[in-house]
Coordinates of C-alpha atoms in Angstrom, one line a residue:
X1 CA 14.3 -21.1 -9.6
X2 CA 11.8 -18.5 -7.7
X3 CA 10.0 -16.5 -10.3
X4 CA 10.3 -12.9 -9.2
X5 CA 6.2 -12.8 -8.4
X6 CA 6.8 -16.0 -6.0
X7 CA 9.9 -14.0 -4.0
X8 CA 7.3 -10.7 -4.0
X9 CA 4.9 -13.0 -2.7
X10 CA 6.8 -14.8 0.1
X11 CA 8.2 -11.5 1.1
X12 CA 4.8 -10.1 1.9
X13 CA 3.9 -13.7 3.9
X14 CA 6.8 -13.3 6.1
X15 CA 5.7 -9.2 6.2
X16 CA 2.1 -9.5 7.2
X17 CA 2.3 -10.3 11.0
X18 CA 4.3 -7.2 11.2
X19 CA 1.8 -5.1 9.1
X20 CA -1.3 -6.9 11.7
X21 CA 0.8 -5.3 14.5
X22 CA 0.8 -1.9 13.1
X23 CA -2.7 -2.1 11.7
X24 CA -3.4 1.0 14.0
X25 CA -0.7 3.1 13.5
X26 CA -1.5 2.7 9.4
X27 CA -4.9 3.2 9.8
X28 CA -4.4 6.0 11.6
X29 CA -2.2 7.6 9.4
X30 CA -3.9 7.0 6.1
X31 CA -7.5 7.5 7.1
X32 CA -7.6 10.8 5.5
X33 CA -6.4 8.9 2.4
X34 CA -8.2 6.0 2.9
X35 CA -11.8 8.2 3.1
X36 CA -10.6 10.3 0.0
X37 CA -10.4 7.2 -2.2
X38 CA -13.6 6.1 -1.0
X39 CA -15.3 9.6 -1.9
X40 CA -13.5 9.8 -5.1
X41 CA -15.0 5.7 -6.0
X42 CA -18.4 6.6 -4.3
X43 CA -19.6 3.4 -4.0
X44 CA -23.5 2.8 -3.9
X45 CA -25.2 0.1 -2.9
X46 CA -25.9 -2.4 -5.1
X47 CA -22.3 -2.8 -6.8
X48 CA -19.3 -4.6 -6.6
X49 CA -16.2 -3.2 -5.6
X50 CA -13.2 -5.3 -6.1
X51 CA -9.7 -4.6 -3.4
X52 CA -6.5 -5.6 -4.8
X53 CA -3.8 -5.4 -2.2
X54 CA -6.0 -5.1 0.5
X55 CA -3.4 -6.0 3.5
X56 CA -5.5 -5.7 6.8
X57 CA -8.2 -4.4 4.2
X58 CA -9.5 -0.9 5.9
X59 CA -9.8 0.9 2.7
X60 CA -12.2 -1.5 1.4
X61 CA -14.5 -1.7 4.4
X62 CA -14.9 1.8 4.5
X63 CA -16.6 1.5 0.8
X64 CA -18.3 -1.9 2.4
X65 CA -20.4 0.5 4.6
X66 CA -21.5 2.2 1.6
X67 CA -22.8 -0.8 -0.5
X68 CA -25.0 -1.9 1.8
X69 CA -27.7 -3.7 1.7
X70 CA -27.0 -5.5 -1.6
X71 CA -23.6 -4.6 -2.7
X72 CA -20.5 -6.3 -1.7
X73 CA -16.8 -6.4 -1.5
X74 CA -13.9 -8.6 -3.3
X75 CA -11.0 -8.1 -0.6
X76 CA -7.9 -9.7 -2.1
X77 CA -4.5 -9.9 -1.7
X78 CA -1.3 -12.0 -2.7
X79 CA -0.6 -13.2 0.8
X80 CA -2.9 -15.5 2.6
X81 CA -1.6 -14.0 5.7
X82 CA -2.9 -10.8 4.7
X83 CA -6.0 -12.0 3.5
X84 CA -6.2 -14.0 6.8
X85 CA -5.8 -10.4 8.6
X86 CA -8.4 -8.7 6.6
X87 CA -10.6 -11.0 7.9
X88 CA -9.9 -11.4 11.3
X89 CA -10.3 -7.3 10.7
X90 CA -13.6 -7.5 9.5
X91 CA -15.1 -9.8 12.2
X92 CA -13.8 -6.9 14.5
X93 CA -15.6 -4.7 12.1
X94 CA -19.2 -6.6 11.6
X95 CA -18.4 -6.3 8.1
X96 CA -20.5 -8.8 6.8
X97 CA -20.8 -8.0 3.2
X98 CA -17.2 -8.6 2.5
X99 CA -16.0 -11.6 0.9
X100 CA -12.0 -12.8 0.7
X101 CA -9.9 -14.7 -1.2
X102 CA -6.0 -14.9 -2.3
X103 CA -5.8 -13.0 -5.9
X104 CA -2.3 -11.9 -8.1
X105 CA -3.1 -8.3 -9.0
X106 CA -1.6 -9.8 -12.5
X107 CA -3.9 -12.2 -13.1
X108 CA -7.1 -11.4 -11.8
X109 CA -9.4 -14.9 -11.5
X110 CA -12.7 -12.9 -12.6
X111 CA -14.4 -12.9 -16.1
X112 CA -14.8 -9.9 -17.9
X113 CA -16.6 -6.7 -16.6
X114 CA -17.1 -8.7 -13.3
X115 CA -16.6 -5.5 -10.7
X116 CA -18.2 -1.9 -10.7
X117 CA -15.2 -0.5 -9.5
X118 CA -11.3 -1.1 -8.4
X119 CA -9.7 -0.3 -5.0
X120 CA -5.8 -0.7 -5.0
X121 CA -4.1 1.6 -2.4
X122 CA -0.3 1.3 -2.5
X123 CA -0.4 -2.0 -4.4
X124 CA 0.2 -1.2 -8.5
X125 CA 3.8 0.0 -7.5
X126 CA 5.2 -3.5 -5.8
X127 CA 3.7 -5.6 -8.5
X128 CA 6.5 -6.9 -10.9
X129 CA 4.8 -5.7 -13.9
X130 CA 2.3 -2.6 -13.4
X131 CA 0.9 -2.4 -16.9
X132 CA -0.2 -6.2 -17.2
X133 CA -2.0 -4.8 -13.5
X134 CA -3.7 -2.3 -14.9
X135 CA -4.4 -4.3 -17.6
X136 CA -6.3 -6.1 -15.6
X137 CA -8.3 -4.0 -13.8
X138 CA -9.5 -2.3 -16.9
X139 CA -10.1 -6.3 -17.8
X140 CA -12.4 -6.6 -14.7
X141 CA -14.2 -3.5 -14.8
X142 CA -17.8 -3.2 -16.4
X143 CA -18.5 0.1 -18.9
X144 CA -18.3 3.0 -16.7
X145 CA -16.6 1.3 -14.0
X146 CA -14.2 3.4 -11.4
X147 CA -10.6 2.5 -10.3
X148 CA -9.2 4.5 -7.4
X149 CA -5.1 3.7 -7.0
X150 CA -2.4 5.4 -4.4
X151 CA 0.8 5.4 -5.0
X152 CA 3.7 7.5 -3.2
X153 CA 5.1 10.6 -4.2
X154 CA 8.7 10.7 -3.8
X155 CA 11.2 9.3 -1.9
X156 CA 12.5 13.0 -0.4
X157 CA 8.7 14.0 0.5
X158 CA 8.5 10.4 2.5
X159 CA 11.4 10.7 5.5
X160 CA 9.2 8.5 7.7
X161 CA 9.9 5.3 4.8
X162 CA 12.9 5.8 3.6
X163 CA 15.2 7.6 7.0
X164 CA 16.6 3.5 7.7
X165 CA 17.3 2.4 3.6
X166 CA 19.2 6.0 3.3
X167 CA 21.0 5.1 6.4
X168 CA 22.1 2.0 5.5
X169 CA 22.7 2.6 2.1
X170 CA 25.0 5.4 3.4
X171 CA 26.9 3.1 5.6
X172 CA 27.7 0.6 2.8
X173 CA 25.4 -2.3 4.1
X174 CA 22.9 -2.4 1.4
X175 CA 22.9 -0.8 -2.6
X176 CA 20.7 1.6 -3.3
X177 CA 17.3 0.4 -4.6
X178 CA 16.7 0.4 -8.0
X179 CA 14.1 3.1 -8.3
X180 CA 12.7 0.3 -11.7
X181 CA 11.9 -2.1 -9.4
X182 CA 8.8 -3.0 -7.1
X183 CA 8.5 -1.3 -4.6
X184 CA 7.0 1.8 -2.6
X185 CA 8.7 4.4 -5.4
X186 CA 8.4 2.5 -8.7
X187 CA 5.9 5.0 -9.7
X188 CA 6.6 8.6 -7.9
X189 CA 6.9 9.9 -11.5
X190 CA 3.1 11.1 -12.0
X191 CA 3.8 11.4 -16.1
X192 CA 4.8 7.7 -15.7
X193 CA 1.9 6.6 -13.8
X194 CA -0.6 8.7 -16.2
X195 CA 1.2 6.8 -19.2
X196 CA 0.2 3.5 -17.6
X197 CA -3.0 4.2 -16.7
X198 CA -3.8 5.6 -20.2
X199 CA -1.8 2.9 -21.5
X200 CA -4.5 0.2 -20.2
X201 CA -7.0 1.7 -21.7
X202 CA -8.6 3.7 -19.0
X203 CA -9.1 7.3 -18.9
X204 CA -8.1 9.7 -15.8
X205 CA -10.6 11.5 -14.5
X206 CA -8.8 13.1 -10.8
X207 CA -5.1 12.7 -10.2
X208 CA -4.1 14.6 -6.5
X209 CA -1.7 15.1 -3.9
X210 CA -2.8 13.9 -0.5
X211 CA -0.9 14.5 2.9
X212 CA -0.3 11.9 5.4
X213 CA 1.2 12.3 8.5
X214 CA 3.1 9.6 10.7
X215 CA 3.1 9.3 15.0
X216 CA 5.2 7.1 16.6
X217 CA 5.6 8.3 20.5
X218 CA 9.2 7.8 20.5
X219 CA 12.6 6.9 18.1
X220 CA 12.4 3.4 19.4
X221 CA 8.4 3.6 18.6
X222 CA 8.8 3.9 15.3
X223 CA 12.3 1.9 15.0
X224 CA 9.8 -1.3 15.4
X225 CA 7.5 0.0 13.2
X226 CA 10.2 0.5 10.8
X227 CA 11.1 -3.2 11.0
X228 CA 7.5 -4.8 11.6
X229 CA 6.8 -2.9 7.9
X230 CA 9.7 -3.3 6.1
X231 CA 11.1 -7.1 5.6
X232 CA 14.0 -6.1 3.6
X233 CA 15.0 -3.6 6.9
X234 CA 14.4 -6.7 9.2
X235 CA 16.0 -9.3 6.9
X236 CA 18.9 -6.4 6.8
X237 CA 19.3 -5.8 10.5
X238 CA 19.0 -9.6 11.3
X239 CA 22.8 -9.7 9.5
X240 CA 24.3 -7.4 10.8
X241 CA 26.2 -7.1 14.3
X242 CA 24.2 -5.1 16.8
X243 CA 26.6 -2.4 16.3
X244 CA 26.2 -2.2 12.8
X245 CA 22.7 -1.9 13.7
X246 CA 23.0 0.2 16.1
X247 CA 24.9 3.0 13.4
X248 CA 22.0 2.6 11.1
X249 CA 19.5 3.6 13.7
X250 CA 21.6 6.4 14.9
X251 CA 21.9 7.7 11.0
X252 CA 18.3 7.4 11.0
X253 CA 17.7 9.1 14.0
X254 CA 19.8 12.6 12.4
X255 CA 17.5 12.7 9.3
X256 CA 14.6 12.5 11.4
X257 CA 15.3 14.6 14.2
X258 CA 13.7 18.0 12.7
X259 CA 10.4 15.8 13.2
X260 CA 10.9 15.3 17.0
X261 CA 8.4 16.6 19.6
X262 CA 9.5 18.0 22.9
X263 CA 8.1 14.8 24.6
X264 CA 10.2 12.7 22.2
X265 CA 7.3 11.6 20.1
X266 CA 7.8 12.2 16.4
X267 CA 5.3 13.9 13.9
X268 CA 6.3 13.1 10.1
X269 CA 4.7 14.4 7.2
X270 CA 4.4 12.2 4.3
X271 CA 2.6 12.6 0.6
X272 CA 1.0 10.3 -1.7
X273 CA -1.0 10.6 -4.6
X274 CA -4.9 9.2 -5.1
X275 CA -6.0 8.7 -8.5
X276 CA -9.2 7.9 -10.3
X277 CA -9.7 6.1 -13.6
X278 CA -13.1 5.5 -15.3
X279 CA -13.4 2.9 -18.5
X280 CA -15.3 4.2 -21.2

């Protein structure tokens, strides 16, 4: 039987073509994110940065650039399809102080106080058990070593994720997710995520909102994106009849219609959270 790490993990195989296609479109709407982790790690060169669920891996190669000449960077993730992407991202790149390999956030493969510092943007949520993650990465760090984490804020301030699930939940073709499982919401709660945090024994030292905002140049635009990111929205659509399809996209397209340009294109605000751990 499929451990629920090995079903986490085969969903994201099957998810990281889609999230290679969109590369651009994510990068462009977390850079502001992406850059305020980095600031709030500062990186210097010399040290050791570990990325947990790196995906295509751009948050990490922006703290790459700052460890030069002699530092480098762990870029990991669950899926070797993602760690595959990261790469073929970094030889776009010239990163070339980067190294990657497949690594459960769970289970880290490094001794003791290996890393100078953590990055894990929008990975400690979809883990199946965020504490023995943090765990971890306190395991991992050296004295005095940074972690910088994202998470999202709620579901309500993030229309751009969540306009197909509400649709479809509304319509009866899927339950509503349970807000205890992995996944993007797991820890919207910012009390919760301070209490596992604290919990692993490392000590929060900046925890802040931080704005994102979506483009897609049209419905259909981001009706891909939507699928190319979301496997359970593509596993979803792929049983139902085109119709059926058809009445989630239109559900979708009434919540976010308040975001629509005159051209058509849609603008949608999103919020996340960046925090920063040190360990005494």
């Amino acid at each position: 039987m499929a451990t629920p790490e090995h079903e986490q993990i085969e969903a994201w195989r099957a998810a990281a073509a889609g999230w290679e296609r969109q590369a651009a479109l994510l990068r462009s709407g977390t850079r502001e994110l992406d850059e305020r982790l980095v600031a709030l790690l500062d990186p210097v060169p010399g040290e050791t940065v570990l990325e947990l669920a790196a995906g295509p891996g751009d948050t990490g190669f922006l703290a790459a650039a700052r460890l030069r000449p002699d530092g480098r960077l762990l870029s990991t993730d669950a899926a070797p399809e993602m760690v595959d992407a990261a790469r073929r991202r970094a030889a776009e790149l010239g990163v070339e102080n980067a190294e990657f390999r497949v690594e459960d956030a769970s289970a880290i493969d490094l001794p003791d106080a290996a890393v100078d510092a953590v990055i894990c943007r929008f990975g400690i949520m979809l883990v199946p058990d965020p504490a023995r993650a943090l765990a971890e990465i306190a395991r991992v760090l050296r004295p005095k070593g940074r972690a910088v984490l994202a998470v999202w804020a709620a579901s309500d301030a993030n229309d751009w994720m969540t306009a197909a699930g509400r649709s479809a939940v509304e319509l009866g073709f899927m339950e509503r997710p349970d807000p205890n499982a992995p996944g993007p919401f797991r820890l919207a709660d910012p009390d919760e995520l301070r209490g596992l945090v604290t919990g692993a024994g490392l000590r929060i030292a900046t925890l802040e909102e931080v704005r994102i905002l979506w483009r897609a140049g049209s419905l259909d635009g981001w009706w891909q994106t939507a699928q190319d990111l979301s496997q359970m929205l593509s596993n979803l659509l792929e049983s139902l009849t085109p119709e059926e399809g058809q009445s989630v996209l239109d559900g979708a397209e009434r919540r976010l219609a308040r975001y629509a340009e005159a051209d058509g294109s849609l603008e949608v605000p999103g919020l996340a959270r960046a925090l920063l751990a040190v360990r005494d």
